[in-house]
PDB file of N, CA, C and O in Angstrom:
ATOM      1  N   UNK A1465       0.866  -0.961  -0.116  1.00 74.00           N
ATOM      2  CA  UNK A1465       0.341  -0.181  -0.060  1.00 74.00           C
ATOM      3  C   UNK A1465       0.535   1.208  -0.178  1.00 74.00           C
ATOM      4  O   UNK A1465       1.883   1.384   0.771  1.00 74.00           O
ATOM      5  N   UNK A1466       0.608   2.119  -0.525  1.00 86.00           N
ATOM      6  CA  UNK A1466       0.931   3.111  -1.212  1.00 86.00           C
ATOM      7  C   UNK A1466       0.980   4.500   0.435  1.00 86.00           C
ATOM      8  O   UNK A1466       0.010   4.399   0.559  1.00 86.00           O
ATOM      9  N   UNK A1467       2.268   5.394   0.745  1.00 93.00           N
ATOM     10  CA  UNK A1467       1.988   6.225   1.339  1.00 93.00           C
ATOM     11  C   UNK A1467       1.623   7.636   0.482  1.00 93.00           C
ATOM     12  O   UNK A1467       2.432   8.125  -0.228  1.00 93.00           O
ATOM     13  N   UNK A1468       0.509   7.912   1.323  1.00 96.00           N
ATOM     14  CA  UNK A1468       0.517   9.550   0.816  1.00 96.00           C
ATOM     15  C   UNK A1468       0.621  10.448   1.634  1.00 96.00           C
ATOM     16  O   UNK A1468      -0.018  10.192   3.351  1.00 96.00           O
ATOM     17  N   UNK A1469       0.480  11.993   1.335  1.00 96.00           N
ATOM     18  CA  UNK A1469       1.027  12.694   2.407  1.00 96.00           C
ATOM     19  C   UNK A1469      -0.382  13.923   1.916  1.00 96.00           C
ATOM     20  O   UNK A1469      -0.044  14.790   0.775  1.00 96.00           O
ATOM     21  N   UNK A1470      -1.081  14.583   2.960  1.00 97.00           N
ATOM     22  CA  UNK A1470      -1.661  15.897   1.923  1.00 97.00           C
ATOM     23  C   UNK A1470      -0.924  17.346   2.682  1.00 97.00           C
ATOM     24  O   UNK A1470      -1.570  16.803   3.798  1.00 97.00           O
ATOM     25  N   UNK A1471      -0.364  18.150   1.741  1.00 97.00           N
ATOM     26  CA  UNK A1471       0.189  19.052   2.252  1.00 97.00           C
ATOM     27  C   UNK A1471      -0.856  19.960   2.350  1.00 97.00           C
ATOM     28  O   UNK A1471      -2.146  20.239   2.049  1.00 97.00           O
ATOM     29  N   UNK A1472      -0.546  21.260   3.724  1.00 96.00           N
ATOM     30  CA  UNK A1472      -1.725  21.916   4.069  1.00 96.00           C
ATOM     31  C   UNK A1472      -1.484  22.991   2.603  1.00 96.00           C
ATOM     32  O   UNK A1472      -2.984  23.445   2.512  1.00 96.00           O
ATOM     33  N   UNK A1473      -0.854  22.863   1.394  1.00 97.00           N
ATOM     34  CA  UNK A1473      -1.111  23.435   0.783  1.00 97.00           C
ATOM     35  C   UNK A1473      -2.103  23.097  -0.380  1.00 97.00           C
ATOM     36  O   UNK A1473      -2.710  23.624  -1.457  1.00 97.00           O
ATOM     37  N   UNK A1474      -2.499  21.932  -0.102  1.00 97.00           N
ATOM     38  CA  UNK A1474      -3.287  20.825  -0.991  1.00 97.00           C
ATOM     39  C   UNK A1474      -3.170  20.109  -2.329  1.00 97.00           C
ATOM     40  O   UNK A1474      -3.515  18.874  -2.529  1.00 97.00           O
ATOM     41  N   UNK A1475      -1.441  20.037  -2.116  1.00 97.00           N
ATOM     42  CA  UNK A1475      -1.212  18.964  -2.506  1.00 97.00           C
ATOM     43  C   UNK A1475      -0.903  17.401  -2.244  1.00 97.00           C
ATOM     44  O   UNK A1475      -0.556  17.691  -1.044  1.00 97.00           O
ATOM     45  N   UNK A1476      -0.882  16.441  -3.350  1.00 97.00           N
ATOM     46  CA  UNK A1476      -0.720  14.629  -2.666  1.00 97.00           C
ATOM     47  C   UNK A1476       0.364  14.848  -2.467  1.00 97.00           C
ATOM     48  O   UNK A1476       0.888  15.013  -4.193  1.00 97.00           O
ATOM     49  N   UNK A1477       1.477  14.250  -1.997  1.00 97.00           N
ATOM     50  CA  UNK A1477       2.353  13.998  -1.618  1.00 97.00           C
ATOM     51  C   UNK A1477       2.589  12.600  -1.625  1.00 97.00           C
ATOM     52  O   UNK A1477       1.858  12.071  -0.768  1.00 97.00           O
ATOM     53  N   UNK A1478       2.818  11.945  -2.985  1.00 96.00           N
ATOM     54  CA  UNK A1478       3.228  10.567  -3.195  1.00 96.00           C
ATOM     55  C   UNK A1478       4.241   9.668  -3.883  1.00 96.00           C
ATOM     56  O   UNK A1478       4.840   8.330  -3.553  1.00 96.00           O
ATOM     57  N   UNK A1479       5.036  11.122  -4.398  1.00 96.00           N
ATOM     58  CA  UNK A1479       6.664  10.129  -4.555  1.00 96.00           C
ATOM     59  C   UNK A1479       7.826  10.780  -4.551  1.00 96.00           C
ATOM     60  O   UNK A1479       7.637  11.982  -4.396  1.00 96.00           O
ATOM     61  N   UNK A1480       8.781  10.394  -5.007  1.00 94.00           N
ATOM     62  CA  UNK A1480       9.845  10.715  -4.520  1.00 94.00           C
ATOM     63  C   UNK A1480      10.132  12.416  -4.707  1.00 94.00           C
ATOM     64  O   UNK A1480      10.491  13.838  -4.177  1.00 94.00           O
ATOM     65  N   UNK A1481       9.756  12.563  -6.521  1.00 95.00           N
ATOM     66  CA  UNK A1481       9.525  14.171  -6.533  1.00 95.00           C
ATOM     67  C   UNK A1481       8.629  15.281  -6.351  1.00 95.00           C
ATOM     68  O   UNK A1481       9.088  16.010  -7.017  1.00 95.00           O
ATOM     69  N   UNK A1482       7.819  14.115  -5.525  1.00 96.00           N
ATOM     70  CA  UNK A1482       6.723  15.450  -4.788  1.00 96.00           C
ATOM     71  C   UNK A1482       7.529  16.149  -3.391  1.00 96.00           C
ATOM     72  O   UNK A1482       7.063  17.489  -2.970  1.00 96.00           O
ATOM     73  N   UNK A1483       8.529  15.461  -3.470  1.00 96.00           N
ATOM     74  CA  UNK A1483       9.555  16.244  -1.771  1.00 96.00           C
ATOM     75  C   UNK A1483      10.845  16.967  -2.366  1.00 96.00           C
ATOM     76  O   UNK A1483      11.405  16.504  -3.830  1.00 96.00           O
ATOM     77  N   UNK A1484      11.533  17.849  -1.674  1.00 96.00           N
ATOM     78  CA  UNK A1484      13.163  18.124  -1.548  1.00 96.00           C
ATOM     79  C   UNK A1484      13.389  18.494  -0.406  1.00 96.00           C
ATOM     80  O   UNK A1484      13.315  18.168   0.528  1.00 96.00           O
ATOM     81  N   UNK A1485      14.748  18.441  -0.995  1.00 93.00           N
ATOM     82  CA  UNK A1485      15.576  17.391   0.325  1.00 93.00           C
ATOM     83  C   UNK A1485      16.506  19.039   1.014  1.00 93.00           C
ATOM     84  O   UNK A1485      16.750  19.463  -0.055  1.00 93.00           O
ATOM     85  N   UNK A1486      16.158  19.655   1.965  1.00 91.00           N
ATOM     86  CA  UNK A1486      17.078  20.150   2.798  1.00 91.00           C
ATOM     87  C   UNK A1486      17.873  19.556   3.598  1.00 91.00           C
ATOM     88  O   UNK A1486      17.421  19.213   4.662  1.00 91.00           O
ATOM     89  N   UNK A1487      19.497  19.985   3.041  1.00 84.00           N
ATOM     90  CA  UNK A1487      20.841  19.109   3.985  1.00 84.00           C
ATOM     91  C   UNK A1487      20.761  20.382   4.683  1.00 84.00           C
ATOM     92  O   UNK A1487      21.789  20.761   4.442  1.00 84.00           O
ATOM     93  N   UNK A1488      20.541  20.516   5.858  1.00 74.00           N
ATOM     94  CA  UNK A1488      20.914  21.704   7.175  1.00 74.00           C
ATOM     95  C   UNK A1488      21.315  20.736   8.564  1.00 74.00           C
ATOM     96  O   UNK A1488      19.969  19.991   9.072  1.00 74.00           O
ATOM     97  N   UNK A1489      22.263  19.804   9.164  1.00 75.00           N
ATOM     98  CA  UNK A1489      22.234  19.181   9.887  1.00 75.00           C
ATOM     99  C   UNK A1489      22.899  17.885   9.861  1.00 75.00           C
ATOM    100  O   UNK A1489      22.846  17.874   8.794  1.00 75.00           O
ATOM    101  N   UNK A1490      22.335  16.834  10.897  1.00 83.00           N
ATOM    102  CA  UNK A1490      22.825  15.884  10.702  1.00 83.00           C
ATOM    103  C   UNK A1490      22.030  15.045   9.528  1.00 83.00           C
ATOM    104  O   UNK A1490      22.688  13.951   8.965  1.00 83.00           O
ATOM    105  N   UNK A1491      20.416  15.182   9.880  1.00 81.00           N
ATOM    106  CA  UNK A1491      19.694  14.109   8.637  1.00 81.00           C
ATOM    107  C   UNK A1491      18.706  15.106   8.536  1.00 81.00           C
ATOM    108  O   UNK A1491      18.673  16.855   8.419  1.00 81.00           O
ATOM    109  N   UNK A1492      18.528  15.166   7.011  1.00 85.00           N
ATOM    110  CA  UNK A1492      18.116  15.472   6.167  1.00 85.00           C
ATOM    111  C   UNK A1492      16.350  15.882   6.367  1.00 85.00           C
ATOM    112  O   UNK A1492      16.052  15.265   7.533  1.00 85.00           O
ATOM    113  N   UNK A1493      15.760  17.388   6.226  1.00 92.00           N
ATOM    114  CA  UNK A1493      14.165  17.556   6.281  1.00 92.00           C
ATOM    115  C   UNK A1493      14.089  17.462   4.917  1.00 92.00           C
ATOM    116  O   UNK A1493      14.126  17.653   3.970  1.00 92.00           O
ATOM    117  N   UNK A1494      12.251  16.897   4.911  1.00 95.00           N
ATOM    118  CA  UNK A1494      11.969  16.845   3.475  1.00 95.00           C
ATOM    119  C   UNK A1494      10.775  18.029   3.675  1.00 95.00           C
ATOM    120  O   UNK A1494       9.975  18.105   4.357  1.00 95.00           O
ATOM    121  N   UNK A1495      10.468  18.326   2.281  1.00 97.00           N
ATOM    122  CA  UNK A1495       9.639  19.581   2.197  1.00 97.00           C
ATOM    123  C   UNK A1495       8.461  19.493   1.336  1.00 97.00           C
ATOM    124  O   UNK A1495       9.432  18.846  -0.088  1.00 97.00           O
ATOM    125  N   UNK A1496       7.619  19.799   0.915  1.00 97.00           N
ATOM    126  CA  UNK A1496       6.346  20.307  -0.120  1.00 97.00           C
ATOM    127  C   UNK A1496       7.293  20.359  -1.199  1.00 97.00           C
ATOM    128  O   UNK A1496       7.476  21.698  -1.172  1.00 97.00           O
ATOM    129  N   UNK A1497       8.014  20.110  -2.341  1.00 97.00           N
ATOM    130  CA  UNK A1497       7.612  20.565  -3.769  1.00 97.00           C
ATOM    131  C   UNK A1497       7.104  21.941  -4.083  1.00 97.00           C
ATOM    132  O   UNK A1497       7.523  23.303  -4.990  1.00 97.00           O
ATOM    133  N   UNK A1498       5.830  21.858  -3.749  1.00 97.00           N
ATOM    134  CA  UNK A1498       4.805  22.964  -4.229  1.00 97.00           C
ATOM    135  C   UNK A1498       5.445  24.464  -3.589  1.00 97.00           C
ATOM    136  O   UNK A1498       5.540  25.382  -3.988  1.00 97.00           O
ATOM    137  N   UNK A1499       5.290  23.896  -2.085  1.00 97.00           N
ATOM    138  CA  UNK A1499       4.963  24.964  -1.478  1.00 97.00           C
ATOM    139  C   UNK A1499       6.123  25.877  -0.565  1.00 97.00           C
ATOM    140  O   UNK A1499       5.923  26.812   0.725  1.00 97.00           O
ATOM    141  N   UNK A1500       6.911  23.919   0.020  1.00 96.00           N
ATOM    142  CA  UNK A1500       7.971  24.178   1.197  1.00 96.00           C
ATOM    143  C   UNK A1500       7.625  23.784   2.037  1.00 96.00           C
ATOM    144  O   UNK A1500       8.789  24.617   3.439  1.00 96.00           O
ATOM    145  N   UNK A1501       6.331  23.765   2.421  1.00 96.00           N
ATOM    146  CA  UNK A1501       5.778  23.216   4.130  1.00 96.00           C
ATOM    147  C   UNK A1501       6.430  21.941   4.280  1.00 96.00           C
ATOM    148  O   UNK A1501       7.013  21.418   3.112  1.00 96.00           O
ATOM    149  N   UNK A1502       7.463  21.915   5.605  1.00 95.00           N
ATOM    150  CA  UNK A1502       8.180  20.788   5.917  1.00 95.00           C
ATOM    151  C   UNK A1502       6.976  19.413   6.017  1.00 95.00           C
ATOM    152  O   UNK A1502       6.160  19.509   6.740  1.00 95.00           O
ATOM    153  N   UNK A1503       7.644  18.128   5.560  1.00 96.00           N
ATOM    154  CA  UNK A1503       6.264  16.966   5.765  1.00 96.00           C
ATOM    155  C   UNK A1503       7.522  16.336   6.729  1.00 96.00           C
ATOM    156  O   UNK A1503       8.937  16.197   7.435  1.00 96.00           O
ATOM    157  N   UNK A1504       6.345  15.718   7.746  1.00 93.00           N
ATOM    158  CA  UNK A1504       7.283  14.363   8.648  1.00 93.00           C
ATOM    159  C   UNK A1504       8.026  13.683   8.532  1.00 93.00           C
ATOM    160  O   UNK A1504       7.942  12.856   7.263  1.00 93.00           O
ATOM    161  N   UNK A1505       9.310  13.656   9.112  1.00 91.00           N
ATOM    162  CA  UNK A1505      10.550  12.568   8.994  1.00 91.00           C
ATOM    163  C   UNK A1505       9.916  11.341   8.965  1.00 91.00           C
ATOM    164  O   UNK A1505      10.168  10.773   7.186  1.00 91.00           O
ATOM    165  N   UNK A1506       9.089  10.519   9.211  1.00 93.00           N
ATOM    166  CA  UNK A1506       8.737   9.217   8.734  1.00 93.00           C
ATOM    167  C   UNK A1506       7.929   8.853   7.017  1.00 93.00           C
ATOM    168  O   UNK A1506       8.107   8.005   6.224  1.00 93.00           O
ATOM    169  N   UNK A1507       7.019   9.990   7.383  1.00 94.00           N
ATOM    170  CA  UNK A1507       6.215   9.867   6.122  1.00 94.00           C
ATOM    171  C   UNK A1507       7.045  10.386   4.801  1.00 94.00           C
ATOM    172  O   UNK A1507       6.691   9.526   3.488  1.00 94.00           O
ATOM    173  N   UNK A1508       7.795  11.362   5.051  1.00 94.00           N
ATOM    174  CA  UNK A1508       8.726  11.601   3.933  1.00 94.00           C
ATOM    175  C   UNK A1508       9.723  10.459   3.501  1.00 94.00           C
ATOM    176  O   UNK A1508       9.845  10.637   2.547  1.00 94.00           O
ATOM    177  N   UNK A1509      10.350   9.698   4.526  1.00 93.00           N
ATOM    178  CA  UNK A1509      11.565   8.627   4.363  1.00 93.00           C
ATOM    179  C   UNK A1509      10.191   7.576   3.737  1.00 93.00           C
ATOM    180  O   UNK A1509      10.648   6.959   2.748  1.00 93.00           O
ATOM    181  N   UNK A1510       9.198   7.378   3.976  1.00 95.00           N
ATOM    182  CA  UNK A1510       8.214   6.427   3.275  1.00 95.00           C
ATOM    183  C   UNK A1510       7.865   6.827   1.857  1.00 95.00           C
ATOM    184  O   UNK A1510       8.331   5.866   0.877  1.00 95.00           O
ATOM    185  N   UNK A1511       7.560   7.893   1.273  1.00 95.00           N
ATOM    186  CA  UNK A1511       7.154   8.854   0.203  1.00 95.00           C
ATOM    187  C   UNK A1511       8.231   8.431  -0.297  1.00 95.00           C
ATOM    188  O   UNK A1511       8.687   8.369  -1.701  1.00 95.00           O
ATOM    189  N   UNK A1512       9.672   8.541  -0.034  1.00 92.00           N
ATOM    190  CA  UNK A1512      10.840   9.026  -0.078  1.00 92.00           C
ATOM    191  C   UNK A1512      11.365   7.882  -1.646  1.00 92.00           C
ATOM    192  O   UNK A1512      12.378   7.713  -2.684  1.00 92.00           O
ATOM    193  N   UNK A1513      10.712   7.037  -1.172  1.00 91.00           N
ATOM    194  CA  UNK A1513      11.073   4.710  -2.109  1.00 91.00           C
ATOM    195  C   UNK A1513       9.939   4.756  -2.221  1.00 91.00           C
ATOM    196  O   UNK A1513      10.005   4.127  -3.096  1.00 91.00           O
ATOM    197  N   UNK A1514       9.415   5.719  -3.344  1.00 92.00           N
ATOM    198  CA  UNK A1514       7.826   5.586  -4.104  1.00 92.00           C
ATOM    199  C   UNK A1514       8.501   5.882  -4.813  1.00 92.00           C
ATOM    200  O   UNK A1514       8.635   7.352  -5.244  1.00 92.00           O
ATOM    201  N   UNK A1515       7.874   5.411  -6.547  1.00 84.00           N
ATOM    202  CA  UNK A1515       8.051   5.924  -7.300  1.00 84.00           C
ATOM    203  C   UNK A1515       7.412   5.749  -8.063  1.00 84.00           C
ATOM    204  O   UNK A1515       6.551   4.602  -8.696  1.00 84.00           O
ATOM    205  N   UNK A1516       7.307   5.986  -9.241  1.00 81.00           N
ATOM    206  CA  UNK A1516       5.754   6.085  -9.956  1.00 81.00           C
ATOM    207  C   UNK A1516       5.766   4.881 -11.515  1.00 81.00           C
ATOM    208  O   UNK A1516       7.168   4.970 -11.582  1.00 81.00           O
ATOM    209  N   UNK A1517       4.926   3.815 -11.614  1.00 69.00           N
ATOM    210  CA  UNK A1517       5.593   2.874 -12.539  1.00 69.00           C
ATOM    211  C   UNK A1517       4.769   2.880 -13.076  1.00 69.00           C
ATOM    212  O   UNK A1517       3.617   3.364 -13.933  1.00 69.00           O
TER     213      UNK A1517
END
């Protein structure tokens, strides 16, 4: 089952390309590519490994 996340801007995040990586510090943070809102870490990690097929 695929993991999805509905951002506050309304974007549906479900694939790696929907996220934007920000490397600041020890572990990277992930943000919505549409608006830059931070995505919860565990959710982002699951989405990051999903690719459209």
